Coordinates of C-alpha atoms in Angstrom, one line a residue:
X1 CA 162.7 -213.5 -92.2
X2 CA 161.0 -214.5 -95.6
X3 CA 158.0 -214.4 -93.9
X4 CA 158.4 -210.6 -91.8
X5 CA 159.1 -209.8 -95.4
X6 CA 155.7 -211.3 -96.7
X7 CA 153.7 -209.8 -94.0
X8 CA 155.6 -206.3 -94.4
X9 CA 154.7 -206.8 -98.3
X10 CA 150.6 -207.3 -97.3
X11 CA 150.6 -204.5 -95.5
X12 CA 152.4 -202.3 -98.0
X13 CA 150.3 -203.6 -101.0
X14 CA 147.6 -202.9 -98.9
X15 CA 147.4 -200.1 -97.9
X16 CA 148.0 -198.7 -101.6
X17 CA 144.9 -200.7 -102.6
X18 CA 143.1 -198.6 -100.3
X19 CA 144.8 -195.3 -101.0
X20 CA 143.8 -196.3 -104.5
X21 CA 140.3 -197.1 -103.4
X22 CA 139.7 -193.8 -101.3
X23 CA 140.8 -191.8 -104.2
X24 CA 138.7 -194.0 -106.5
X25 CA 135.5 -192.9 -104.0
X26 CA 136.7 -189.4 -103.5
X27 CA 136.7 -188.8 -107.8
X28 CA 133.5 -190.4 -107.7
X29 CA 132.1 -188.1 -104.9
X30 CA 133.7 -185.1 -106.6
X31 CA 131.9 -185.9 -109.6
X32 CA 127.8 -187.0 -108.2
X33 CA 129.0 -183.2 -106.2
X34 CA 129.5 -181.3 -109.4
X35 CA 126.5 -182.7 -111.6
X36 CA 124.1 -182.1 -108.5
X37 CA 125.4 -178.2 -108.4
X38 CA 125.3 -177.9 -112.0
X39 CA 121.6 -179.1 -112.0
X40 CA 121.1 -176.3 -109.5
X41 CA 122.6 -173.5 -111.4
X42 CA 120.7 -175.0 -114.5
X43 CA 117.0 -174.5 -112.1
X44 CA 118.3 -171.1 -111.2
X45 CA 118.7 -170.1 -114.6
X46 CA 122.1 -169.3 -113.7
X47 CA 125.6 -169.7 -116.2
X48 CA 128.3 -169.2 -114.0
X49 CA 129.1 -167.8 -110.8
X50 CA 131.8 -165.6 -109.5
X51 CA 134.5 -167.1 -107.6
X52 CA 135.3 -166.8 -104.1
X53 CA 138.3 -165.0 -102.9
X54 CA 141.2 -167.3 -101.4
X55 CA 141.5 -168.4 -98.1
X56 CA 145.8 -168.1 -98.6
X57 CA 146.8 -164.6 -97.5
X58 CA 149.7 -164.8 -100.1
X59 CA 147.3 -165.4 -103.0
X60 CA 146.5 -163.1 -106.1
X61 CA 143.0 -163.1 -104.8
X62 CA 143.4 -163.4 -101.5
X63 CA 140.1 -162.5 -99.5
X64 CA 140.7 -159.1 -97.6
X65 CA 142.2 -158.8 -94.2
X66 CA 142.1 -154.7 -94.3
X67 CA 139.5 -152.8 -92.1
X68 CA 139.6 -150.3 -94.2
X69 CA 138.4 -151.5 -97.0
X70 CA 134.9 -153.1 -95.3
X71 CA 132.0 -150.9 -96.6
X72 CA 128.8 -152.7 -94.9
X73 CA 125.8 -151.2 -97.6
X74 CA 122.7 -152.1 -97.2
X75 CA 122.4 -154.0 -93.6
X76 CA 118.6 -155.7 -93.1
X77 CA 117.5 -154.5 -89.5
X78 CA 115.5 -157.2 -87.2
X79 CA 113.4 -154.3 -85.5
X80 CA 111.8 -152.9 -89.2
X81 CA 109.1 -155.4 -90.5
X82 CA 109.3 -155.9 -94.3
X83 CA 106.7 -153.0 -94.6
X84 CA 108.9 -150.7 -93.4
X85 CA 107.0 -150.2 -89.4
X86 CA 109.5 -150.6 -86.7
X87 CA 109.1 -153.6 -84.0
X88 CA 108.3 -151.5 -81.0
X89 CA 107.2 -154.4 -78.3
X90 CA 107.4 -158.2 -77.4
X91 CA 104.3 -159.1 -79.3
X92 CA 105.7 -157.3 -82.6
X93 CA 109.2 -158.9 -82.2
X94 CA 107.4 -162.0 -82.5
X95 CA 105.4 -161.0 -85.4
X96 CA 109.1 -159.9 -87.0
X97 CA 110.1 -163.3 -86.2
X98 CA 108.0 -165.4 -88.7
X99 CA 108.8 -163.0 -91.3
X100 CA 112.8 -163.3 -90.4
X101 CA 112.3 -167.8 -90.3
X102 CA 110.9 -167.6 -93.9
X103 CA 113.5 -165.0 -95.7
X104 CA 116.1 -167.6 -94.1
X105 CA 114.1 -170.6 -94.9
X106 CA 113.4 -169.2 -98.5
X107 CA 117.1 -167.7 -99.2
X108 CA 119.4 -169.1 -97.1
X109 CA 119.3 -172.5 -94.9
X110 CA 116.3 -173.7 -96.7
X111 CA 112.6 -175.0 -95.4
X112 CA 112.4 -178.3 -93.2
X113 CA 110.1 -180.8 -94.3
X114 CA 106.7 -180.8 -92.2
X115 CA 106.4 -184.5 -92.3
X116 CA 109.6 -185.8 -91.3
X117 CA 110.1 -189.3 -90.2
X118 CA 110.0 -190.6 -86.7
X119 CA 113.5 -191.8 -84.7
X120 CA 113.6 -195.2 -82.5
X121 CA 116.4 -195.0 -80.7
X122 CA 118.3 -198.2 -80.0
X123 CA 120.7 -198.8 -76.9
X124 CA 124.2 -200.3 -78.7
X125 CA 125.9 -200.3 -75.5
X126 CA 126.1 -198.7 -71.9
X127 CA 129.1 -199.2 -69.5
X128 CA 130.3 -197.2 -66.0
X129 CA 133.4 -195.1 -67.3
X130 CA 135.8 -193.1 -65.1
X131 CA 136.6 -190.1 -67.2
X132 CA 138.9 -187.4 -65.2
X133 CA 138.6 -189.0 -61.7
X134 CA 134.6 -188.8 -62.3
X135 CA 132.7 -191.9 -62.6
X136 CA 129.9 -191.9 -65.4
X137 CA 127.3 -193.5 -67.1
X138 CA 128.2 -193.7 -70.5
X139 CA 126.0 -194.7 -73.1
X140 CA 126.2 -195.5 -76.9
X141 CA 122.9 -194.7 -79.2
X142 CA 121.4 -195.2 -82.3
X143 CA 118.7 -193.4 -83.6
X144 CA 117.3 -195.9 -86.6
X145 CA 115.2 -193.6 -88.5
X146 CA 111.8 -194.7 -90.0
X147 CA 112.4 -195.2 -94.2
X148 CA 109.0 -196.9 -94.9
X149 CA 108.3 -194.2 -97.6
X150 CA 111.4 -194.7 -99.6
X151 CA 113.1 -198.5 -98.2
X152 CA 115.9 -197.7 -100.6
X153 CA 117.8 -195.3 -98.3
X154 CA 118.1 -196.0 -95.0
X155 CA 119.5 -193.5 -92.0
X156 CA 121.0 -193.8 -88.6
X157 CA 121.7 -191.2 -86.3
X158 CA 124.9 -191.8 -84.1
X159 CA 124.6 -189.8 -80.5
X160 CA 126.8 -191.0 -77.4
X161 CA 126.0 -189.0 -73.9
X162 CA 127.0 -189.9 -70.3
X163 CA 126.4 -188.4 -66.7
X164 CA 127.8 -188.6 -63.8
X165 CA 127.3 -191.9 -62.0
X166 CA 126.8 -191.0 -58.3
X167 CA 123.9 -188.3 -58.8
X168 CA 120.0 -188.4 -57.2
X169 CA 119.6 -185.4 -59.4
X170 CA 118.8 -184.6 -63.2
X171 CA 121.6 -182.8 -64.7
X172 CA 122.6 -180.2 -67.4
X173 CA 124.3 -181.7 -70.4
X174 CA 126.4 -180.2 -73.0
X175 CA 125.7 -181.2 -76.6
X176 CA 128.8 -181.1 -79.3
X177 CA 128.4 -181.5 -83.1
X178 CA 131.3 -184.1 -83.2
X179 CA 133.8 -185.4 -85.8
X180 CA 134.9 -188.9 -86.9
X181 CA 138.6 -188.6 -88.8
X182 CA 138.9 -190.3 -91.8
X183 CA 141.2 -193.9 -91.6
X184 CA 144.7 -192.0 -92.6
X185 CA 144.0 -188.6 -91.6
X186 CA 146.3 -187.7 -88.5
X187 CA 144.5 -186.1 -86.1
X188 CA 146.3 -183.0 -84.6
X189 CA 148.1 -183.4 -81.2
X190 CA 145.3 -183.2 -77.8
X191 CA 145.6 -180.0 -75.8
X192 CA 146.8 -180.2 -72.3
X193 CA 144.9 -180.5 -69.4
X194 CA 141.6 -181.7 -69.1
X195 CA 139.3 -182.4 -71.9
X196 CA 136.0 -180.4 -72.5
X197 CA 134.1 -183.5 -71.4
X198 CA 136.3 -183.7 -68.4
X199 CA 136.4 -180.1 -67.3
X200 CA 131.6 -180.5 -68.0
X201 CA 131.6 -183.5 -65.6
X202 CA 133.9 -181.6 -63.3
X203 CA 131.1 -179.3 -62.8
X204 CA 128.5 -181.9 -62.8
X205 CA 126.9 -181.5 -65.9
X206 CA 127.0 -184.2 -68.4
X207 CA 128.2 -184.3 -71.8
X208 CA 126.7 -185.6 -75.3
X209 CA 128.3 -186.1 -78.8
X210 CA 126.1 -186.5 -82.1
X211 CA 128.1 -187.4 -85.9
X212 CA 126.4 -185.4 -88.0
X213 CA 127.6 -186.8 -91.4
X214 CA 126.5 -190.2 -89.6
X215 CA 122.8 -189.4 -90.7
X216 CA 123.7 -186.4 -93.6
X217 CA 127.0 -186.0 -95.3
X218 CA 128.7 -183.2 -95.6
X219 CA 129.0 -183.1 -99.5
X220 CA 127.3 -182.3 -102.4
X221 CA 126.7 -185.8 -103.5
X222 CA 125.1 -187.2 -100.2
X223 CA 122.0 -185.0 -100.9
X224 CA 120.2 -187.5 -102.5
X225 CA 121.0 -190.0 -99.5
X226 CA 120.8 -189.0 -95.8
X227 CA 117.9 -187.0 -94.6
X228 CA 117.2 -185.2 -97.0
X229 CA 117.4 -187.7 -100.0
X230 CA 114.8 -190.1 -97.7
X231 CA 112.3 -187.2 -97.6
X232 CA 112.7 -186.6 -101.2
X233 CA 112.7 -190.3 -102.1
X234 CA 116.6 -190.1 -104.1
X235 CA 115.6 -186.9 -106.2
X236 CA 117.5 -183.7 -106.0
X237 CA 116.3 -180.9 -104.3
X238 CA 114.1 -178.1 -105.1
X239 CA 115.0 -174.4 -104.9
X240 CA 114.3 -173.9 -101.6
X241 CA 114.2 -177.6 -99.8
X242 CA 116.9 -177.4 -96.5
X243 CA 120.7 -177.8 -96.9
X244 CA 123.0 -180.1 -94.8
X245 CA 122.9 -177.4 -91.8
X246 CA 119.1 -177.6 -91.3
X247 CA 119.4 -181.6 -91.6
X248 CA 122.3 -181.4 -89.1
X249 CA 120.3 -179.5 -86.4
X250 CA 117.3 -181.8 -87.2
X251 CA 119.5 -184.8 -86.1
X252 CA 120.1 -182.9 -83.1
X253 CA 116.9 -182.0 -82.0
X254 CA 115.8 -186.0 -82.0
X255 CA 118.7 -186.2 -79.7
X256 CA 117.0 -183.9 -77.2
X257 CA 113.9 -185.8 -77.7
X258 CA 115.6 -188.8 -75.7
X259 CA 117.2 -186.9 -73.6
X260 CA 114.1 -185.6 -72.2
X261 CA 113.0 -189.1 -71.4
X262 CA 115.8 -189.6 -69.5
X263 CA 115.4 -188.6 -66.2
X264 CA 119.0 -188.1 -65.4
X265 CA 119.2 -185.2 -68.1
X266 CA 117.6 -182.3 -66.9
X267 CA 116.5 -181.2 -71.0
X268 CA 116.0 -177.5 -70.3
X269 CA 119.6 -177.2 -69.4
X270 CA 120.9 -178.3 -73.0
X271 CA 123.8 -176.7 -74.6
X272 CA 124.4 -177.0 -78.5
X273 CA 128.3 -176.5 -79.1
X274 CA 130.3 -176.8 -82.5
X275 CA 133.2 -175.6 -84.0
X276 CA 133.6 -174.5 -87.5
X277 CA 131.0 -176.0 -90.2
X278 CA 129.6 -177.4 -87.1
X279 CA 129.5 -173.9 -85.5
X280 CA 127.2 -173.0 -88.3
X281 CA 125.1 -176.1 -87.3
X282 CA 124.9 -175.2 -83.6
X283 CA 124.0 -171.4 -84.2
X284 CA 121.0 -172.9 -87.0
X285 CA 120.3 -175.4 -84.4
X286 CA 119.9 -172.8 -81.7
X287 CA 117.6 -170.4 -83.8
X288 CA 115.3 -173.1 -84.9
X289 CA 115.1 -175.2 -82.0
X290 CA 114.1 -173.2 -79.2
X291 CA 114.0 -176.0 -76.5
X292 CA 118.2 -175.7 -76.4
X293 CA 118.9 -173.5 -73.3
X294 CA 122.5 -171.8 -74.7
X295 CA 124.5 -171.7 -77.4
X296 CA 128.6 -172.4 -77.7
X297 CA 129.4 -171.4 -80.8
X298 CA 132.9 -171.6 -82.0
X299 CA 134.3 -170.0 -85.0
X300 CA 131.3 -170.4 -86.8
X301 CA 132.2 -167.4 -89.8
X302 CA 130.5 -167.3 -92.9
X303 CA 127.1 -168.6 -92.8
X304 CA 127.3 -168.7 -89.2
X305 CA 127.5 -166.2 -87.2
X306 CA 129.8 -163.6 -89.4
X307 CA 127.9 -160.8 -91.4
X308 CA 128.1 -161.6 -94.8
X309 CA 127.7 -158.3 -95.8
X310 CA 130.7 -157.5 -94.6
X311 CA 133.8 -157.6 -97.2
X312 CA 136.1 -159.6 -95.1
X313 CA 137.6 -163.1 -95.1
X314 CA 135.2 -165.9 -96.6
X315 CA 132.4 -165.0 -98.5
X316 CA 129.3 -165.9 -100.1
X317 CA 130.7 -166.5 -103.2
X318 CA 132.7 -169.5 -101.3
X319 CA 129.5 -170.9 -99.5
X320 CA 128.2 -171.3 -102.7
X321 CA 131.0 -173.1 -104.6
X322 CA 130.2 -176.9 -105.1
X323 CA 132.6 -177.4 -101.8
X324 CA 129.8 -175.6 -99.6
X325 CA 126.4 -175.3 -101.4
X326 CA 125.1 -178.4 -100.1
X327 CA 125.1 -176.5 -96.5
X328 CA 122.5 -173.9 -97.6
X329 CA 119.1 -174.0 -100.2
X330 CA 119.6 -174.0 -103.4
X331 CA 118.3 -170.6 -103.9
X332 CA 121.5 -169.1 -101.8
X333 CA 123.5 -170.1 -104.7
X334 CA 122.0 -166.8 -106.6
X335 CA 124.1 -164.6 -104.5
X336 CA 127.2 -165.5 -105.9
X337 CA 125.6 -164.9 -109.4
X338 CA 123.3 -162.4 -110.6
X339 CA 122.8 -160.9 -107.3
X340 CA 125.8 -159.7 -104.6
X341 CA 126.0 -160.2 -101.2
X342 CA 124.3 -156.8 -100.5
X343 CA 121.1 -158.1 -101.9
X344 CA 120.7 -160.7 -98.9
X345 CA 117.3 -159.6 -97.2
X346 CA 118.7 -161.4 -93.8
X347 CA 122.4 -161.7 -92.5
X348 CA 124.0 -163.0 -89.5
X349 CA 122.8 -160.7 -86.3
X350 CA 119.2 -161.2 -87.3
X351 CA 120.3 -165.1 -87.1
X352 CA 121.4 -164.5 -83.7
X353 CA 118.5 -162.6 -82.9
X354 CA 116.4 -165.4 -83.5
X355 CA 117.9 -167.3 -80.7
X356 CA 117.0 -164.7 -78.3
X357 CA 116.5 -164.6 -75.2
X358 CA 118.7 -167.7 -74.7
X359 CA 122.2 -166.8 -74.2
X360 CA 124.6 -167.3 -76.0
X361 CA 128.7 -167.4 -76.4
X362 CA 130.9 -166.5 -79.4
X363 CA 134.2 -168.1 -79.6
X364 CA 137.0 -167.3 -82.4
X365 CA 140.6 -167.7 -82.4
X366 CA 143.7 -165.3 -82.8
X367 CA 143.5 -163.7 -85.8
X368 CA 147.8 -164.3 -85.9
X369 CA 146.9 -168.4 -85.4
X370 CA 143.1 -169.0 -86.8
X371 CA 143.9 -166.4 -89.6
X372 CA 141.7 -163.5 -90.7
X373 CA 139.4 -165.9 -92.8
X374 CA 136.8 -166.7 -90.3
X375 CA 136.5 -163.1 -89.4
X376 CA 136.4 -162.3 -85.6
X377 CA 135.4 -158.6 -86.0
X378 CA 132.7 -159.7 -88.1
X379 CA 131.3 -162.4 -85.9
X380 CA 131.7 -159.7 -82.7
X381 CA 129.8 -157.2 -84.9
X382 CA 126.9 -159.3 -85.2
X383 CA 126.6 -159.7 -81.9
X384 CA 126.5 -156.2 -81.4
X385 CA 123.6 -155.8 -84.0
X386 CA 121.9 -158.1 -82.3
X387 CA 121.9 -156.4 -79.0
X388 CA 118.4 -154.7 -79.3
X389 CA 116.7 -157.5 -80.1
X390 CA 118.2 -159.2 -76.6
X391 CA 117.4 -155.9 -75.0
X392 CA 113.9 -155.7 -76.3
X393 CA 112.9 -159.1 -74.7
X394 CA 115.0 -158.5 -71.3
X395 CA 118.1 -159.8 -71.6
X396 CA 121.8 -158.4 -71.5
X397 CA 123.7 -157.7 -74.7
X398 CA 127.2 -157.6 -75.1
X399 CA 128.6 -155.6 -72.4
X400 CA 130.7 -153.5 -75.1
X401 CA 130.0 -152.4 -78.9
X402 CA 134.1 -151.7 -79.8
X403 CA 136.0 -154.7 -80.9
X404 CA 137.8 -156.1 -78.0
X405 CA 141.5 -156.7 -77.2
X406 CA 142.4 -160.5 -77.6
X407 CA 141.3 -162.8 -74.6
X408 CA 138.7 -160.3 -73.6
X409 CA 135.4 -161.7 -72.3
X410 CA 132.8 -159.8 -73.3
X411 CA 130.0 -160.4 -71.3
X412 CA 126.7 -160.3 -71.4
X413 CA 123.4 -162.2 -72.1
X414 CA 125.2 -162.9 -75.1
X415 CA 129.1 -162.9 -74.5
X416 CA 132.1 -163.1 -77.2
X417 CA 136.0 -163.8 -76.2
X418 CA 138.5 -164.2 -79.0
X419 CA 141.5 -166.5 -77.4
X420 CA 145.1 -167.1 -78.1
X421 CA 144.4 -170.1 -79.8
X422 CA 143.7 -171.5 -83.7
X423 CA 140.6 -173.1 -85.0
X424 CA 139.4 -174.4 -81.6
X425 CA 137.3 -173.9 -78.7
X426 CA 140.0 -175.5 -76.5
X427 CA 141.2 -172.0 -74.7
X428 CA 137.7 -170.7 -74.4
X429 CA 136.1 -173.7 -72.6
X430 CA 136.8 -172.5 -69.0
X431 CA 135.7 -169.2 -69.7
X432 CA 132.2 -170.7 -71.3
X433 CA 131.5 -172.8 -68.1
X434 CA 132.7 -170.0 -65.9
X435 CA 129.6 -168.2 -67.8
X436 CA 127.6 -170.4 -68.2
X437 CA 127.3 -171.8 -64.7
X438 CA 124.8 -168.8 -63.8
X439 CA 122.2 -170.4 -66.4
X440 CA 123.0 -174.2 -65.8
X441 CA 122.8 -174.0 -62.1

């Protein structure tokens, strides 16, 4: 007994050591987080910024949830070229492109390095696994990432894909932005039925997850680690150097270099999926990488695929808060200060745009379940904006330009189905691969 008591002691003793530690690490995060967005108010020129509305419906400030009072002013078109002359063909709408990739390199997502390091991807593992009655070859990678300009930060890229075993084909292959829980967070409960990965390989296609924060964190402070602190040798960022998003779809374009040496994978049939923060990734990920055949993108909202100039739910005075700055340039932090939200020169739809003509699929929640703070409406308007460019290049916008009833597909070239669900893509997975299946096959 004295010793069950001993043991249950440990345990107890230990685990507040590491409470203690964790909180010890998370101060110390908050704190590297704050000094780094301070510095980039103080390049800005900037004193203070405007604060955010609340993401708590019953709070003083709570952002707004009434139609009402939306007022879009100001909306950038993708068909008029910053001299004013309209985009009338295919060869203009790629002339309007480059213009569009620099205002959103310059004031939004930030400009990629031009000599980024090489990947060598190491195998950790690969085993046979049955997952949902299908046998697959599942394989753990690494992607070690060359440091020989800065030895003092190193970075890993952590990507595991399998396919079906039994195949004498190459086949399509769904990429998700995944998530590793922190030790002590609970996880919420697993839907029913099959999994996402099940439900892919029930269809024949395979299924790849890449950790993001395994090669760029997803705070403030990891910006002078990661990525981007290896290209800039530990030193903060300038104005307009790429935020965590850009980084994030970097990571996953060196996982479609290796999947197009591996001849199982077909690599012109890669989806990019995410959900949330890692929606934003996907849709980024999508526009800039133009080898990624479609595009899941799941309640994505602001700075993803919502209109920011729209007066509803999360703003841009919250993406650039010292929470979510670190996703975006530096130079996006203005528009929470001396300029508004109306003075963006780009916004979502022309984001959307840019991934044209690969289709696409918006996914958002109930607006009862997910809440009003992603914004559905404004995610389904962008869509709608960005019709003409699909149109202009041959492809099929949404089907409809008035806001849906819940669990309406919208189809289309690019399609959009709000589901009964929360902040998931769970619901909406059979109605993607119902959609998608006249792409991938």
């Amino acid at each position: 007994m004295r010793i069950y008591f001993a043991i249950l002691l440990f345990f107890l003793l230990a685990q507040h050591v590491e409470a203690q530690l964790n909180q010890a690490q998370r101060d110390s995060l908050n704190r590297l987080t704050q000094a780094d967005h301070q510095l980039m108010l103080e390049k800005l020129g900037i004193d203070a910024l405007r604060a955010g509305p609340s993401g708590n419906p019953q709070a003083p400030n709570a952002a707004n949830s009434d139609e009402s009072k939306v007022n879009l002013v100001n909306m950038p078109d993708p068909l008029i070229f910053e001299d004013g002359k309209t985009v009338k063909n295919k060869k203009d709408w790629g002339r309007r492109r480059v213009e569009l990739f620099e205002l959103f390199d310059r004031e939004m997502y930030g400009r990629t390095p031009k000599n980024l390091p090489s990947v060598k991807w190491e195998l950790i593992w690969e085993k046979d696994s049955l997952i949902g009655g299908i046998l697959t070859n599942y394989k753990k990678m690494k992607g070690i990432v060359d440091n020989s300009v800065f030895p003092d930060i190193s970075v890993a890229i952590d990507f595991d894909y399998a396919v079906p075993k039994n195949v004498d084909k190459s086949v399509p292959l769904v990429m998700e932005f995944g998530w590793i829980w922190p030790a002590g967070m609970q996880r919420p409960p697993a839907p029913s039925g099959p999994t996402w990965q099940e439900q892919v390989l029930a269809e024949g296609w395979g299924f790849g997850v890449i950790i993001p924060t395994s090669y760029q964190a997803d705070n403030g402070a990891g910006l002078r680690s990661g990525i981007i602190g290896l290209v800039n040798k530990g030193e903060p960022r300038k104005l307009d150097d790429w935020g965590t998003l850009k980084a994030w779809a970097w990571g996953a374009g060196r996982a479609l270099d290796l999947l197009e040496k591996d001849p199982k994978v077909n690599a012109k049939k890669v989806t990019i999926e995410g959900l949330s923060r890692y929606g934003k990734a996907a849709l980024v990920t999508l526009a800039y990488d133009s080898r990624f055949a479609l595009g899941l993108i799941g309640s994505s909202g602001a700075g993803g695929a919502k209109l920011l100039h729209r007066e509803f739910g999360e703003q841009v005075e919250n993406l650039a808060s010292s929470g979510e700055y670190h996703w975006f340039t530096p130079n996006f932090i203005k528009y929470a200060g001396p300029l508004s939200h109306d003075d963006l020169p780009v916004d979502a739809h022309e984001l959307i745009a840019l991934c044209a003509p690969r289709p696409m699929f918006i996914s958002v929640g109930s607006p009862t379940v997910e809440g009003q703070w992603i914004d559905g409406k404004g995610m389904f308007d962008a869509a709608v904006l960005a019709g003409p460019v699909y149109e202009l290049v041959g492809k099929k916008p949404l089907a409809i330009t008035e806001f849906p009833p819940i669990q309406t597909l919208v189809d289309g070239d690019l399609a959009f189905r709000q589901h009964e669900g929360g902040h998931t893509v769970g619901p909406n997975w059979p109605h993607f691969i119902e959609w998608a299946k006249r792409y991938l096959e």
